[in-house]
GROMACS .gro file of C-alpha atoms in nm:
model
  197
    1MET     CA    1   0.444  -1.441   0.109
    2ARG     CA    2   0.544  -1.347   0.462
    3LEU     CA    3   0.916  -1.276   0.469
    4GLY     CA    4   1.173  -1.117   0.693
    5PRO     CA    5   1.228  -1.091   1.069
    6ILE     CA    6   0.890  -0.930   1.135
    7MET     CA    7   0.687  -1.124   0.880
    8THR     CA    8   0.628  -0.857   0.617
    9ASN     CA    9   0.360  -0.936   0.359
   10VAL     CA   10   0.505  -0.952   0.008
   11TYR     CA   11   0.254  -0.961  -0.278
   12LEU     CA   12   0.261  -1.075  -0.640
   13ILE     CA   13  -0.028  -0.919  -0.829
   14PHE     CA   14  -0.098  -1.058  -1.172
   15ASP     CA   15  -0.363  -1.109  -1.437
   16ASP     CA   16  -0.422  -1.478  -1.517
   17GLU     CA   17  -0.410  -1.409  -1.890
   18LYS     CA   18  -0.124  -1.160  -1.924
   19LYS     CA   19   0.089  -1.328  -1.655
   20GLU     CA   20   0.270  -0.998  -1.592
   21ALA     CA   21   0.334  -0.939  -1.223
   22ILE     CA   22   0.368  -0.641  -0.994
   23ILE     CA   23   0.577  -0.712  -0.685
   24VAL     CA   24   0.466  -0.517  -0.378
   25ASP     CA   25   0.711  -0.456  -0.092
   26PRO     CA   26   0.974  -0.727  -0.153
   27ALA     CA   27   1.092  -0.757   0.207
   28GLU     CA   28   1.390  -0.987   0.164
   29ASN     CA   29   1.514  -1.307  -0.001
   30ALA     CA   30   1.506  -1.215  -0.370
   31ASP     CA   31   1.578  -1.577  -0.467
   32TYR     CA   32   1.270  -1.705  -0.285
   33ILE     CA   33   1.051  -1.441  -0.450
   34ALA     CA   34   1.203  -1.526  -0.789
   35ASP     CA   35   1.119  -1.893  -0.733
   36ARG     CA   36   0.753  -1.802  -0.667
   37ILE     CA   37   0.752  -1.590  -0.983
   38SER     CA   38   0.889  -1.882  -1.184
   39GLU     CA   39   0.649  -2.136  -1.028
   40ASN     CA   40   0.354  -1.925  -1.142
   41GLY     CA   41   0.495  -1.868  -1.492
   42LEU     CA   42   0.503  -1.492  -1.441
   43THR     CA   43   0.697  -1.208  -1.596
   44PRO     CA   44   0.758  -0.935  -1.337
   45VAL     CA   45   0.719  -0.581  -1.472
   46ALA     CA   46   0.747  -0.350  -1.168
   47ILE     CA   47   0.807  -0.314  -0.796
   48PHE     CA   48   0.561  -0.101  -0.598
   49LEU     CA   49   0.684   0.025  -0.261
   50THR     CA   50   0.426   0.136  -0.007
   51HIS     CA   51   0.703   0.296   0.198
   52GLY     CA   52   1.076   0.278   0.256
   53HIS     CA   53   1.130   0.094   0.584
   54GLY     CA   54   1.398  -0.174   0.586
   55ASP     CA   55   1.153  -0.457   0.649
   56HIS     CA   56   0.981  -0.379   0.314
   57ILE     CA   57   1.276  -0.321   0.080
   58GLY     CA   58   1.544  -0.585   0.148
   59ALA     CA   59   1.500  -0.771  -0.182
   60VAL     CA   60   1.446  -0.470  -0.410
   61ASN     CA   61   1.799  -0.436  -0.544
   62GLY     CA   62   1.835  -0.811  -0.601
   63LEU     CA   63   1.511  -0.826  -0.799
   64VAL     CA   64   1.601  -0.515  -1.000
   65LYS     CA   65   1.935  -0.674  -1.088
   66LYS     CA   66   1.773  -1.003  -1.190
   67TYR     CA   67   1.479  -0.866  -1.391
   68GLY     CA   68   1.564  -0.502  -1.474
   69LEU     CA   69   1.246  -0.378  -1.304
   70LYS     CA   70   1.134  -0.021  -1.246
   71VAL     CA   71   1.073   0.076  -0.884
   72TYR     CA   72   0.768   0.292  -0.804
   73ALA     CA   73   0.739   0.498  -0.484
   74HIS     CA   74   0.589   0.825  -0.372
   75LYS     CA   75   0.817   1.125  -0.432
   76ASP     CA   76   0.823   1.213  -0.061
   77GLU     CA   77   0.982   0.875   0.016
   78ALA     CA   78   1.289   0.921  -0.206
   79GLN     CA   79   1.508   1.061   0.073
   80MET     CA   80   1.420   0.778   0.310
   81LEU     CA   81   1.481   0.510   0.047
   82ALA     CA   82   1.826   0.650  -0.027
   83ASN     CA   83   1.948   0.654   0.334
   84PRO     CA   84   2.004   0.320   0.517
   85ALA     CA   85   2.015   0.497   0.854
   86PHE     CA   86   1.685   0.677   0.793
   87ASN     CA   87   1.504   0.377   0.637
   88LEU     CA   88   1.614   0.154   0.927
   89SER     CA   89   1.764  -0.110   0.695
   90ASN     CA   90   2.089  -0.085   0.894
   91ASP     CA   91   1.889  -0.226   1.187
   92PHE     CA   92   1.813  -0.534   0.974
   93GLY     CA   93   2.181  -0.577   0.887
   94ASN     CA   94   2.151  -0.514   0.514
   95GLY     CA   95   2.201  -0.137   0.469
   96VAL     CA   96   1.974  -0.091   0.166
   97SER     CA   97   1.983   0.222  -0.051
   98ILE     CA   98   1.731   0.257  -0.336
   99LYS     CA   99   1.673   0.519  -0.602
  100PRO     CA  100   1.317   0.479  -0.735
  101ASP     CA  101   1.269   0.501  -1.112
  102VAL     CA  102   0.916   0.642  -1.093
  103LEU     CA  103   0.831   0.905  -0.832
  104LEU     CA  104   0.457   0.930  -0.778
  105ASN     CA  105   0.228   1.210  -0.670
  106ASP     CA  106  -0.103   1.171  -0.490
  107GLY     CA  107  -0.369   1.065  -0.740
  108ASP     CA  108  -0.130   0.949  -1.012
  109GLU     CA  109  -0.276   0.668  -1.222
  110ILE     CA  110  -0.062   0.382  -1.349
  111ASP     CA  111  -0.168   0.153  -1.632
  112ILE     CA  112   0.041  -0.161  -1.591
  113ALA     CA  113   0.022  -0.542  -1.620
  114GLY     CA  114  -0.344  -0.525  -1.724
  115PHE     CA  115  -0.444  -0.312  -1.423
  116LYS     CA  116  -0.531   0.050  -1.364
  117VAL     CA  117  -0.379   0.157  -1.034
  118LYS     CA  118  -0.421   0.482  -0.843
  119ALA     CA  119  -0.150   0.605  -0.605
  120ILE     CA  120  -0.289   0.743  -0.278
  121HIS     CA  121  -0.040   0.941  -0.069
  122THR     CA  122  -0.086   0.836   0.294
  123PRO     CA  123   0.181   1.004   0.510
  124GLY     CA  124   0.204   0.940   0.881
  125HIS     CA  125   0.389   0.612   0.917
  126THR     CA  126   0.653   0.765   0.688
  127PRO     CA  127   0.650   1.095   0.493
  128GLY     CA  128   0.596   0.925   0.157
  129GLY     CA  129   0.366   0.641   0.253
  130CYS     CA  130   0.166   0.535  -0.052
  131CYS     CA  131  -0.128   0.300  -0.093
  132TYR     CA  132  -0.210   0.145  -0.429
  133TYR     CA  133  -0.578   0.127  -0.524
  134PHE     CA  134  -0.690  -0.122  -0.789
  135GLU     CA  135  -1.039   0.026  -0.832
  136ASP     CA  136  -1.177  -0.225  -1.085
  137GLU     CA  137  -1.070  -0.515  -0.862
  138LYS     CA  138  -1.172  -0.333  -0.540
  139VAL     CA  139  -0.830  -0.398  -0.386
  140LEU     CA  140  -0.612  -0.166  -0.178
  141MET     CA  141  -0.247  -0.238  -0.098
  142SER     CA  142  -0.220  -0.042   0.227
  143GLY     CA  143   0.137  -0.105   0.341
  144ASP     CA  144   0.176  -0.001   0.705
  145THR     CA  145  -0.088   0.273   0.693
  146MET     CA  146  -0.390   0.051   0.765
  147PHE     CA  147  -0.383  -0.292   0.927
  148CYS     CA  148  -0.663  -0.526   1.028
  149CYS     CA  149  -0.809  -0.355   1.338
  150SER     CA  150  -0.505  -0.128   1.365
  151TYR     CA  151  -0.269   0.116   1.191
  152GLY     CA  152   0.101   0.190   1.151
  153ARG     CA  153   0.339   0.325   1.413
  154THR     CA  154   0.433   0.691   1.414
  155ASP     CA  155   0.735   0.684   1.646
  156PHE     CA  156   0.996   0.608   1.377
  157PRO     CA  157   1.187   0.887   1.197
  158GLY     CA  158   0.947   1.084   0.978
  159GLY     CA  159   0.637   0.952   1.155
  160ASN     CA  160   0.349   1.187   1.233
  161ALA     CA  161   0.036   1.083   1.423
  162LYS     CA  162  -0.180   1.371   1.294
  163GLN     CA  163  -0.089   1.295   0.933
  164LEU     CA  164  -0.160   0.925   0.982
  165ALA     CA  165  -0.506   1.001   1.126
  166GLU     CA  166  -0.579   1.216   0.818
  167SER     CA  167  -0.450   0.940   0.587
  168LEU     CA  168  -0.678   0.684   0.750
  169GLN     CA  169  -0.976   0.914   0.699
  170LYS     CA  170  -0.879   0.948   0.333
  171LEU     CA  171  -0.881   0.567   0.294
  172LEU     CA  172  -1.221   0.546   0.463
  173THR     CA  173  -1.372   0.737   0.170
  174LEU     CA  174  -1.328   0.419  -0.038
  175PRO     CA  175  -1.625   0.178  -0.071
  176ASP     CA  176  -1.692  -0.064   0.215
  177ASP     CA  177  -1.625  -0.373   0.002
  178VAL     CA  178  -1.270  -0.273  -0.096
  179GLN     CA  179  -1.037  -0.552   0.022
  180VAL     CA  180  -0.735  -0.421   0.213
  181TYR     CA  181  -0.403  -0.605   0.189
  182PRO     CA  182  -0.169  -0.464   0.456
  183GLY     CA  183   0.206  -0.483   0.507
  184HIS     CA  184   0.169  -0.714   0.807
  185ASP     CA  185  -0.089  -0.956   0.946
  186SER     CA  186  -0.429  -1.038   0.794
  187GLN     CA  187  -0.631  -0.882   0.514
  188THR     CA  188  -0.940  -0.682   0.599
  189CYS     CA  189  -1.189  -0.454   0.419
  190ILE     CA  190  -1.274  -0.087   0.442
  191GLY     CA  191  -1.619  -0.153   0.588
  192ASP     CA  192  -1.476  -0.355   0.875
  193GLU     CA  193  -1.212  -0.091   0.947
  194ARG     CA  194  -1.460   0.194   0.950
  195LYS     CA  195  -1.580   0.105   1.302
  196TRP     CA  196  -1.232   0.161   1.450
  197TYR     CA  197  -1.184   0.523   1.345
   0.00000   0.00000   0.00000
């Protein structure tokens, strides 16, 4: 789904048999996301946040209220998520404050909804940027760290160009055929992105 004023990619990740879903970066419009969940006969079990900017978190609290979900984010993003001025959600007119239930460290592994997921800390766009690597499926949820032929901005509060460059190099250690699903625009793969860095 592409939702919000700057067309943020919102993902539902689920196993066809278990029908348990992970929601990644619910940008806004919790009711619309809930309708897609219902249409697919899914049971949501968690929200994964790649980072805390307002264009990625607008529907979090609504979905938590509706389904009682746990919110996962990197530990270095907790301060940003809690502060609507720092996470820029005030700029989107919704002033969102979130307290994650599960604070992740780099390399943490999560066994959820039939998937094994590795958290990869990728600071630079924000201090606690986090990509989620589904190794068995060869899928990376890259948030605003890596885009198709591009990468995230570093001029927002907490941004750091040197850290982002290091984070991109970390992602390029993944196999070429890993499919990359970014926070905006089109999907890509690690092999195609390698030529840009």
